[in-house]
XYZ file of C-alpha atoms in Angstrom:
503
model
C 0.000 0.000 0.000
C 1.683 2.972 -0.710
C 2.199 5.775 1.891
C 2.460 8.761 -0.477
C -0.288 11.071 0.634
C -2.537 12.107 -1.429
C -3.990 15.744 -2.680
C -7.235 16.821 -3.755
C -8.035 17.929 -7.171
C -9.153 21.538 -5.806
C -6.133 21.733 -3.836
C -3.863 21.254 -7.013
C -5.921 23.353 -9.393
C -5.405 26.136 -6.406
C -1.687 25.715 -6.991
C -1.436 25.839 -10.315
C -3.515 28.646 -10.361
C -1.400 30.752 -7.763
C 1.768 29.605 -10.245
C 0.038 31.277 -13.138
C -1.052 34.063 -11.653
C 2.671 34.816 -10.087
C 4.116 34.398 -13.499
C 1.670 36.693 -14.699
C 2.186 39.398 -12.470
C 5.870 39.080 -13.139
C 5.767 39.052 -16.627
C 3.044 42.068 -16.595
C 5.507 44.244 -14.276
C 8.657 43.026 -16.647
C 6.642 44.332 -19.215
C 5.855 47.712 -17.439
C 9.275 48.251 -16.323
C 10.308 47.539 -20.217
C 7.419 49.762 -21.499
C 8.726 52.527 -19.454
C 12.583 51.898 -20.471
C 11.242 52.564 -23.977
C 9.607 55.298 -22.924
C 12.537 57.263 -21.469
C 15.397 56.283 -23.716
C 13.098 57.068 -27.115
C 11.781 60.448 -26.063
C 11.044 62.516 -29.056
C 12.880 59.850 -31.623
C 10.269 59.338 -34.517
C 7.943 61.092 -33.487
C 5.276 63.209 -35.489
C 3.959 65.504 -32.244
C 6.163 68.270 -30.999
C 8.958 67.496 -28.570
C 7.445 69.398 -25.565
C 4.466 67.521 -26.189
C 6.245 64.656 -25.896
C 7.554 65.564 -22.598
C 4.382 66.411 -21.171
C 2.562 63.237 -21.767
C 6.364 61.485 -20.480
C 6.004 63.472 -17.293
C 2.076 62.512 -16.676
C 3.183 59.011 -17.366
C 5.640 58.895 -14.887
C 3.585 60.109 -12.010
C 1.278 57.554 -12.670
C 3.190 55.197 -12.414
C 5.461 56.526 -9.785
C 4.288 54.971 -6.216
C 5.031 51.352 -7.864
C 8.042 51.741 -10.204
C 9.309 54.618 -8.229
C 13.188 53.217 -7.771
C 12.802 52.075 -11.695
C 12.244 55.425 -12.254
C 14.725 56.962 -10.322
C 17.529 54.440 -12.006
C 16.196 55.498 -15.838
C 16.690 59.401 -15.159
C 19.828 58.877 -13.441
C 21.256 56.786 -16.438
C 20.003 59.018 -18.919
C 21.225 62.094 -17.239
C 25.055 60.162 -17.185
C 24.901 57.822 -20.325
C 23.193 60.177 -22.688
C 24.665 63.862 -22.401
C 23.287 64.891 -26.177
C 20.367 64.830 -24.472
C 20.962 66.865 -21.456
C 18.230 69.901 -21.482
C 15.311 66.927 -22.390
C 16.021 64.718 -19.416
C 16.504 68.045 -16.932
C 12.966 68.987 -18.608
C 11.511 66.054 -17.285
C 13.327 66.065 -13.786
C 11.617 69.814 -13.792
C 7.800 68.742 -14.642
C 8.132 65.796 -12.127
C 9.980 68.093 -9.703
C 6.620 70.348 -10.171
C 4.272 67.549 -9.957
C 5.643 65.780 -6.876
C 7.951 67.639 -4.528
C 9.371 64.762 -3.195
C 10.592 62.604 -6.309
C 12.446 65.935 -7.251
C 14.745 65.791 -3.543
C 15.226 62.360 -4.431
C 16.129 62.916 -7.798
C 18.468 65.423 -6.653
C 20.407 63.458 -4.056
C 20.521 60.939 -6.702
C 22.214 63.017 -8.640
C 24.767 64.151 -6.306
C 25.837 60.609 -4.997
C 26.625 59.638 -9.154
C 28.429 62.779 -8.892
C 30.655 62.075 -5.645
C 31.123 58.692 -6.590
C 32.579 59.716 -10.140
C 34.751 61.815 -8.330
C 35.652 58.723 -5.763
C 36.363 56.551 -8.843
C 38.245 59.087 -10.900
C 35.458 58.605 -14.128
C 35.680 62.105 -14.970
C 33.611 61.776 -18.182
C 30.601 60.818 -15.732
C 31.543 63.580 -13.047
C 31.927 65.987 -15.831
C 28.026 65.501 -17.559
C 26.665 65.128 -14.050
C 27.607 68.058 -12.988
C 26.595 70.204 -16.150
C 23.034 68.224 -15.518
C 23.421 69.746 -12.182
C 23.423 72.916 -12.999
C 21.054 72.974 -15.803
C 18.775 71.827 -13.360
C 19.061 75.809 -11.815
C 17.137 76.431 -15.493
C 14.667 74.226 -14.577
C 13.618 74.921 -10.761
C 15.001 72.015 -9.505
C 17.936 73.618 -7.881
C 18.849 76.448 -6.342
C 21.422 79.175 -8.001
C 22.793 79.764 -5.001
C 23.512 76.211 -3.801
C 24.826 75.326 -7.320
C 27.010 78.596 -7.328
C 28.738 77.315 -3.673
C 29.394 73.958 -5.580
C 31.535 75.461 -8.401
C 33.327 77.516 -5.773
C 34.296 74.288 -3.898
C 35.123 73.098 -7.448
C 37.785 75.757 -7.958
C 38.679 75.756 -4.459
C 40.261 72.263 -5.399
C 42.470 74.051 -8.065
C 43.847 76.321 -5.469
C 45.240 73.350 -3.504
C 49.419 72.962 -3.450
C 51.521 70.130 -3.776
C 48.987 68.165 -6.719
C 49.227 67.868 -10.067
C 48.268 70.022 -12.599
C 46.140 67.861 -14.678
C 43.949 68.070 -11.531
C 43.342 71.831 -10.817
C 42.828 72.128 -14.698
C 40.324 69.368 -14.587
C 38.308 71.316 -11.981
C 38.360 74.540 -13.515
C 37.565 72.639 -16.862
C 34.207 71.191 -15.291
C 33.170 74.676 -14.115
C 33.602 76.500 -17.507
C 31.779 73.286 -19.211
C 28.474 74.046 -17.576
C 28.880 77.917 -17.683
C 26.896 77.313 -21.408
C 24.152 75.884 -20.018
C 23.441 77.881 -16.946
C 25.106 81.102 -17.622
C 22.460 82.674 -18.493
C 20.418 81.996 -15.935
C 23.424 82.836 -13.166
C 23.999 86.163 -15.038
C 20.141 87.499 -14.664
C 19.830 85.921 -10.830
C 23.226 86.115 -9.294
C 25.197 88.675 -11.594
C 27.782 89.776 -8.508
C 28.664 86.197 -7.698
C 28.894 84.795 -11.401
C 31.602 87.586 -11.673
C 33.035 86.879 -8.989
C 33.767 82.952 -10.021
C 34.510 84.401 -13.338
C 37.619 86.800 -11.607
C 38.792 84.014 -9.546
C 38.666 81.502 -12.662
C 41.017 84.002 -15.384
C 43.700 84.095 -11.571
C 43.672 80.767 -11.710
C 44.487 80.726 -15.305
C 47.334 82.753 -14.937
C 49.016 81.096 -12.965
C 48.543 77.699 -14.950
C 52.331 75.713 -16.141
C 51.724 75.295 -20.026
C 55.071 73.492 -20.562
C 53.381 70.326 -21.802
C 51.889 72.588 -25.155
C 54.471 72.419 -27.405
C 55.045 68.660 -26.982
C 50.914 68.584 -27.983
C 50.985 70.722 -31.345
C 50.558 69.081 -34.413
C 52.147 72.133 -36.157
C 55.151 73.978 -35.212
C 54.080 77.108 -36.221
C 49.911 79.330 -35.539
C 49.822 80.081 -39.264
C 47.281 79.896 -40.533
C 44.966 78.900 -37.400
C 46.640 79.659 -33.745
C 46.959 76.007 -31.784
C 45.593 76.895 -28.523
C 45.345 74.672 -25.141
C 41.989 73.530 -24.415
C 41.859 75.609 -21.791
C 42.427 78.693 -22.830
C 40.116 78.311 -26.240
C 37.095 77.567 -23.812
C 38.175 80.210 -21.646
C 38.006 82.330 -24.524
C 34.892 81.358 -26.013
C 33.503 81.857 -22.526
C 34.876 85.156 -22.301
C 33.024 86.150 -25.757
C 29.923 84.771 -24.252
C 29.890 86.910 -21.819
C 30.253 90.176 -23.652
C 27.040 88.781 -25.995
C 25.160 88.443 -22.467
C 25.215 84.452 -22.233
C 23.033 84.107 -25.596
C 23.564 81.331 -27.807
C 22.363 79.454 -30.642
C 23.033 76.066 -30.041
C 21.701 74.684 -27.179
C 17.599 73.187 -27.076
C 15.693 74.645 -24.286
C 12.685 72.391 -23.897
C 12.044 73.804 -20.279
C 11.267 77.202 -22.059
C 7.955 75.849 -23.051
C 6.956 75.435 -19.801
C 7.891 77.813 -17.461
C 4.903 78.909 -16.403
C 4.981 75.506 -14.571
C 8.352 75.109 -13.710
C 8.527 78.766 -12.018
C 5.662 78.022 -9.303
C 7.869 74.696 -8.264
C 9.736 74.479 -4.872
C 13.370 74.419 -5.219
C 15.822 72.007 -3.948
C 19.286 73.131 -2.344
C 22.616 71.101 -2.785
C 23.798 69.500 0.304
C 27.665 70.543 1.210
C 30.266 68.073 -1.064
C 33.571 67.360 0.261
C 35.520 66.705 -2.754
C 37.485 64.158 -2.213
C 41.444 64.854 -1.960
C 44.097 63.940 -4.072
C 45.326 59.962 -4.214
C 48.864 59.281 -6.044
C 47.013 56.645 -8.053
C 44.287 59.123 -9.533
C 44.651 59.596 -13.259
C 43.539 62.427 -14.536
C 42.608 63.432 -18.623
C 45.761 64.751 -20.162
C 45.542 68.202 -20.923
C 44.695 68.599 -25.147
C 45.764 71.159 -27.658
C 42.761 72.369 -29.729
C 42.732 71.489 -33.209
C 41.981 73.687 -36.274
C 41.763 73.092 -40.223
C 39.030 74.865 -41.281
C 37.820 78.851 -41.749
C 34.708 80.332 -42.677
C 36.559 81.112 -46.113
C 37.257 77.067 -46.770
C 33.517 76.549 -46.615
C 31.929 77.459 -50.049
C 28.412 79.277 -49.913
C 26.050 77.759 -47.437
C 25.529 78.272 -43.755
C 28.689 80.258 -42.468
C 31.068 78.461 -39.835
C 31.189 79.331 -36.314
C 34.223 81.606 -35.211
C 37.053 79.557 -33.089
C 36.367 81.628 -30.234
C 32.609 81.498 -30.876
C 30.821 79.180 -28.435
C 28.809 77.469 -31.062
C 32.090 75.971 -31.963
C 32.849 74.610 -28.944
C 29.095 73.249 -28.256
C 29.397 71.874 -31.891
C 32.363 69.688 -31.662
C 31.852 68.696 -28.566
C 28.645 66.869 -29.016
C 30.388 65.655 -32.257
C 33.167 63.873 -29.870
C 30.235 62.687 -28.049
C 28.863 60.923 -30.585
C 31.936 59.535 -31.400
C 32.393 58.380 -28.164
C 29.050 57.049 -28.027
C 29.231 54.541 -31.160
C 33.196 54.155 -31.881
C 32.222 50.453 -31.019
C 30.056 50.326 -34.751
C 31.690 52.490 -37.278
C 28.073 52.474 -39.676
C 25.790 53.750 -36.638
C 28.433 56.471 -35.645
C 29.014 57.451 -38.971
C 24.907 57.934 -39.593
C 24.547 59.454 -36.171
C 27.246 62.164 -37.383
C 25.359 62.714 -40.626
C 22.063 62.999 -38.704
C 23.728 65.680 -36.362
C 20.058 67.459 -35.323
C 21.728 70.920 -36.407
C 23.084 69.916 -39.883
C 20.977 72.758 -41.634
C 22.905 75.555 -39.422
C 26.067 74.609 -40.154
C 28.377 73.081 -42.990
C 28.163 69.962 -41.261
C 30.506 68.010 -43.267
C 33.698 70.554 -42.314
C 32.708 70.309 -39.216
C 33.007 66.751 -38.943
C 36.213 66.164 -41.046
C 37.871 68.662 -38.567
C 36.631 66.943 -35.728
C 37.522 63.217 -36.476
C 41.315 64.324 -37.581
C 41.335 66.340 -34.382
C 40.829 63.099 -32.609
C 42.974 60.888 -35.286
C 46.037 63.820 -34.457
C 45.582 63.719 -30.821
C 48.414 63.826 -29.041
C 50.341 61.707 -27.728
C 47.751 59.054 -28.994
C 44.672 59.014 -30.427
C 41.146 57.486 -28.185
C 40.754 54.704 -30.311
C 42.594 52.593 -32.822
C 43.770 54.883 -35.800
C 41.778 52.304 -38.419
C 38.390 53.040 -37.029
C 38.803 56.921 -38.413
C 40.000 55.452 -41.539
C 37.019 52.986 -41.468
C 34.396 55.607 -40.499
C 35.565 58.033 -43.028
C 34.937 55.504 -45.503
C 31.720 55.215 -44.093
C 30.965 58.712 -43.891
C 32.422 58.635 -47.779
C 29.833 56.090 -48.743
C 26.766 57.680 -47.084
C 26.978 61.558 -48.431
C 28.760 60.884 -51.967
C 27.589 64.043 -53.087
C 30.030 66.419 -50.564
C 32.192 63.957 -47.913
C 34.639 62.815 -50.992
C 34.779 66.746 -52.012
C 35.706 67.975 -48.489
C 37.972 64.776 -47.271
C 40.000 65.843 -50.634
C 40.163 69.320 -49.392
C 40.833 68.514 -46.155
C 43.980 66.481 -47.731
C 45.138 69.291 -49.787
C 45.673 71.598 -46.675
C 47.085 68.937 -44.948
C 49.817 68.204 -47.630
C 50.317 71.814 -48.031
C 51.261 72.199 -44.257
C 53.066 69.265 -43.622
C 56.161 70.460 -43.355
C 55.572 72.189 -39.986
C 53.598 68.849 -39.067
C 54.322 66.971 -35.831
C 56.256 64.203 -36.979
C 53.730 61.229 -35.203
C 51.171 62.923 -37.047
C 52.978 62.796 -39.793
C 53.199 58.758 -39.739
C 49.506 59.182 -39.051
C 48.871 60.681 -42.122
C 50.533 58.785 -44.027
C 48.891 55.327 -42.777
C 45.613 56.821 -42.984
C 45.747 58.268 -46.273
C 47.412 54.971 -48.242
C 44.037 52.989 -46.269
C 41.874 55.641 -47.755
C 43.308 55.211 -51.259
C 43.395 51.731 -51.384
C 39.642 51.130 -50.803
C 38.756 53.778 -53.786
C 40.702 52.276 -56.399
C 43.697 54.611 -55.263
C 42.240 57.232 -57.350
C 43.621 60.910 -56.959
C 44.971 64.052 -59.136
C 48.193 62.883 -58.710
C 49.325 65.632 -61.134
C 48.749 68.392 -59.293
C 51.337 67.323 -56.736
C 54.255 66.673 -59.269
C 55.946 70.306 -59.138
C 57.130 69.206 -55.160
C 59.122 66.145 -56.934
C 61.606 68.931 -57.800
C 62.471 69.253 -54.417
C 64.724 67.502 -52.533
C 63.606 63.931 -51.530
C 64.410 64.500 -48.112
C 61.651 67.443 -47.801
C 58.823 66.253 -46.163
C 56.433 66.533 -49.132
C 58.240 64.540 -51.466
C 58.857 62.210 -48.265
C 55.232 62.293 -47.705
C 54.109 60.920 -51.367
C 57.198 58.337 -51.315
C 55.794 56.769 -47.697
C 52.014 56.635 -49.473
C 53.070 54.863 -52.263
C 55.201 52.769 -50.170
C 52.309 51.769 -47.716
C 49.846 51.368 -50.623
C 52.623 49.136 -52.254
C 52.037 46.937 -49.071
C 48.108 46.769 -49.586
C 48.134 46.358 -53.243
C 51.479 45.056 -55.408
C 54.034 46.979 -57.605
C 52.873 46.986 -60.480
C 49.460 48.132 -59.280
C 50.927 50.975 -57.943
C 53.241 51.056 -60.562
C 50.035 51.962 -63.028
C 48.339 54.626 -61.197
C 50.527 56.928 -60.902
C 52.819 58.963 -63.851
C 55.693 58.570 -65.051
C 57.196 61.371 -63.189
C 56.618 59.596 -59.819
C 59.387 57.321 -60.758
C 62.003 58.688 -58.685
C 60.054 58.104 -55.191
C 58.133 54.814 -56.198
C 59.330 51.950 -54.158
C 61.860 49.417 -55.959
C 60.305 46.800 -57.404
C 60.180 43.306 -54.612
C 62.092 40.118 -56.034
C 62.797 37.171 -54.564
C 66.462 36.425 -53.418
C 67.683 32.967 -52.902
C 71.033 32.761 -51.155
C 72.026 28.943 -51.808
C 71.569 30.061 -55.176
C 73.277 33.168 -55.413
C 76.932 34.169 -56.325
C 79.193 32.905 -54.106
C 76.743 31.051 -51.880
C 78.519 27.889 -50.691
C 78.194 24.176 -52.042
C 78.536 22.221 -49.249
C 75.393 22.406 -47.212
C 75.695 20.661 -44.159
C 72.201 19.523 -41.866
């Protein structure tokens, strides 16, 4: 007889019921939580209704949602505000309308936002630090914060690059991060707290002057500020800050989605930064090397069209700097980067194309190595080729041109740079190019750097093709630097060589 007990019927239908209706609700709030990922990431991709409206009917979303997804919530925002910086003034629109609808969420929010920001600091990721803070104080545009709490944080900031006995990389880092949000919030500082935006202004151009700039020759890729002047990065923002300023802290680049709704946002209680200790210097803290801005292009090397921005103009610095973002952002897949850099949401303001050739050999030239692997900005320029056939071939050949034509006062790592890029970008377009118009430098001697130059390319495309490939594409006249032809040499065979082999 067997001793197993047994179960009712009822009693097992009640279990398997309870299992269903568990999986249910887990797969229904997996679902939500998914739903509401979507919802975040994709605001205002694809979308036929306005942007603002889009934010609104986000923000009503969220509250309703808010008392049982509250910490999913919470996570999304912060991520956003960190992992998506193109999108800065959209997430800080919907911190605001949340921060209006529910006082509470918006403290949390904030102290959020503060503990990515110390730990950043803590863990020396200075990219994340860096777009946390400027989300900080953009949040002053939308109600969120206080100016006056934000205003003591950027004085703690610089009080860091008053310290003695650390390195330089780190007080330039900190007065870096200030001047990066200045774009964003100036505005707002300048018609609420005039006297103390001045006043971190003054003590910023002090602590300028007394800046070491020893490492900026080493971090020119020309010798010489003809025709463009190389300056370091942080005296171009400084600049560019400096001329933003004296046009009263307008600009012409940055969205403003909270403008919409400031009737809204203005009746909102504020929220005041707690006290940060920064945390102090550690001997194993890296720091961002310190960069050398680079130039190529004019407003007179861009043909009729939408005008470039000045090199001191701010536009220019807002400009390449989400370009590097984007680069950043999909360097992993050069076919999504390169379409995300055509699809820059400001193409019809600017000739976008210049502005994207400067910016990818700025990063291809940096000093004393590029981010990423020098083939990827071969690869994406390809890319980029492929896509826009109607201008990126035209201004990539331009962009060549000047190079060539200043390489003698080139830095001679960019030099090699050039080369190896240029012989990749030949050989996947049939190594077509007016070879002609650079025969009057074959005249010179074959030790200048522009005869050197064509004699390394046709070397390097030797290497990815074969001699008499090479051989065929390019004049006659090109005879004197073309490589000598390869052949074979067998020693046992060769005059001389031995008879006796011994093994």
């Amino acid at each position: 007889m067997s001793r197993r007990r047994a179960y009712p019927n009822d009693d097992d239908d009640g279990y398997d019921r309870f299992c269903r209706s568990k999986r249910r609700r887990v797969s229904e709030d997996q679902e939500m939580e998914e739903h509401l990922e979507t919802l975040i990431y994709r605001i205002g991709e694809k979308s036929a209704a306005s942007l603002e409206s889009n934010l609104e009917g986000l923000a009503s979303v969220l509250e309703a949602y808010l008392s049982k997804y509250r910490a999913k919530v919470l996570r999304l925002l912060t991520d956003c505000a960190v992992k998506m910086p193109e999108k800065c003034t959209t997430y800080t629109t919907i911190a605001g309308l949340m921060n209006a609808k529910n006082y509470n969420f918006g403290g949390e929010f904030v102290e959020q936002m503060v503990r990515v920001f110390k730990d950043a600091l803590k863990s020396c990721n200075w990219d994340t630090a860096r777009y946390t803070l400027r989300f900080l104080a953009d949040l002053v545009n939308c109600h969120v914060i206080d100016a006056n709490s934000l205003l003591k944080l950027l004085d703690s900031m610089l009080d860091v690059a008053k310290e003695d006995g650390v390195p330089d990389v780190r007080r330039s880092w900190f007065i870096y991060a200030v001047l990066y949000c200045l774009p964003w919030v100036g505005r707002e500082l300048y018609e609420k707290r005039e006297a103390e935006l001045d006043m971190l202004l003054t003590t910023i151009g002090v602590l300028l002057n007394k800046r070491s700039k020893k490492h900026v020759p080493a971090l020119r890729v020309w010798t010489i500020d003809v025709p463009h002047t190389q300056e370091e990065y942080l005296d171009c923002l400084w600049e560019q800050i400096r001329k933003l300023r004296q046009e009263n802290w307008q600009e012409k680049h940055i969205p403003r989605p909270y403008l919409a709704f400031d009737s809204v946002l203005c009746e909102a209680l504020q929220h005041s930064l707690p006290t940060l200790l920064i945390p102090p210097h550690d001997d194993s803290y890296v720091y961002p090397k310190p960069t050398v801005i680079f130039r190529m292009f004019d407003y007179t090397d861009c043909p009729e069209g939408p005008v470039l921005p000045g090199a001191h103009s701010i536009e220019r610095f807002l400009i390449e700097e989400h370009l590097h973002q984007i680069i950043e952002n999909y360097h992993i897949e050069r076919k999504e980067c390169a379409t995300h850099l055509l699809d820059f949401p400001y193409k019809s303001k600017i000739p976008l194309e210049y502005c994207i050739v400067e910016v990818i050999f700025a990063e291809l030239f940096n000093l004393p190595q590029p981010r990423y692997l020098e083939l990827f900005y071969g690869s994406l320029f390809i890319e980029l080729s492929k896509l826009q056939t109607s201008t990126m071939p035209q201004v990539l050949a331009q962009a060549t041109e000047i190079l060539f034509l200043r390489i003698e006062t080139m830095n001679t790592a960019c030099f090699d740079r050039f080369v190896s890029w240029f012989s990749y970008h030949l050989s996947n377009f049939q190594y077509r190019w007016s070879w002609e118009d650079w025969e009057e430098c074959l005249k010179l001697d074959h030790e200048h750097p522009r005869p050197k130059f064509i004699k390394e390319v046709l070397l390097k495309t030797m290497r990815l093709s074969y001699h008499q490939r090479i051989r065929d594409i390019v004049p006659r006249s090109y005879d004197c630097v073309l490589p000598a032809r390869p052949e074979p040499f067998y020693k046992y065979t060769a005059e001389g060589a031995s008879k006796y082999f011994f093994f």
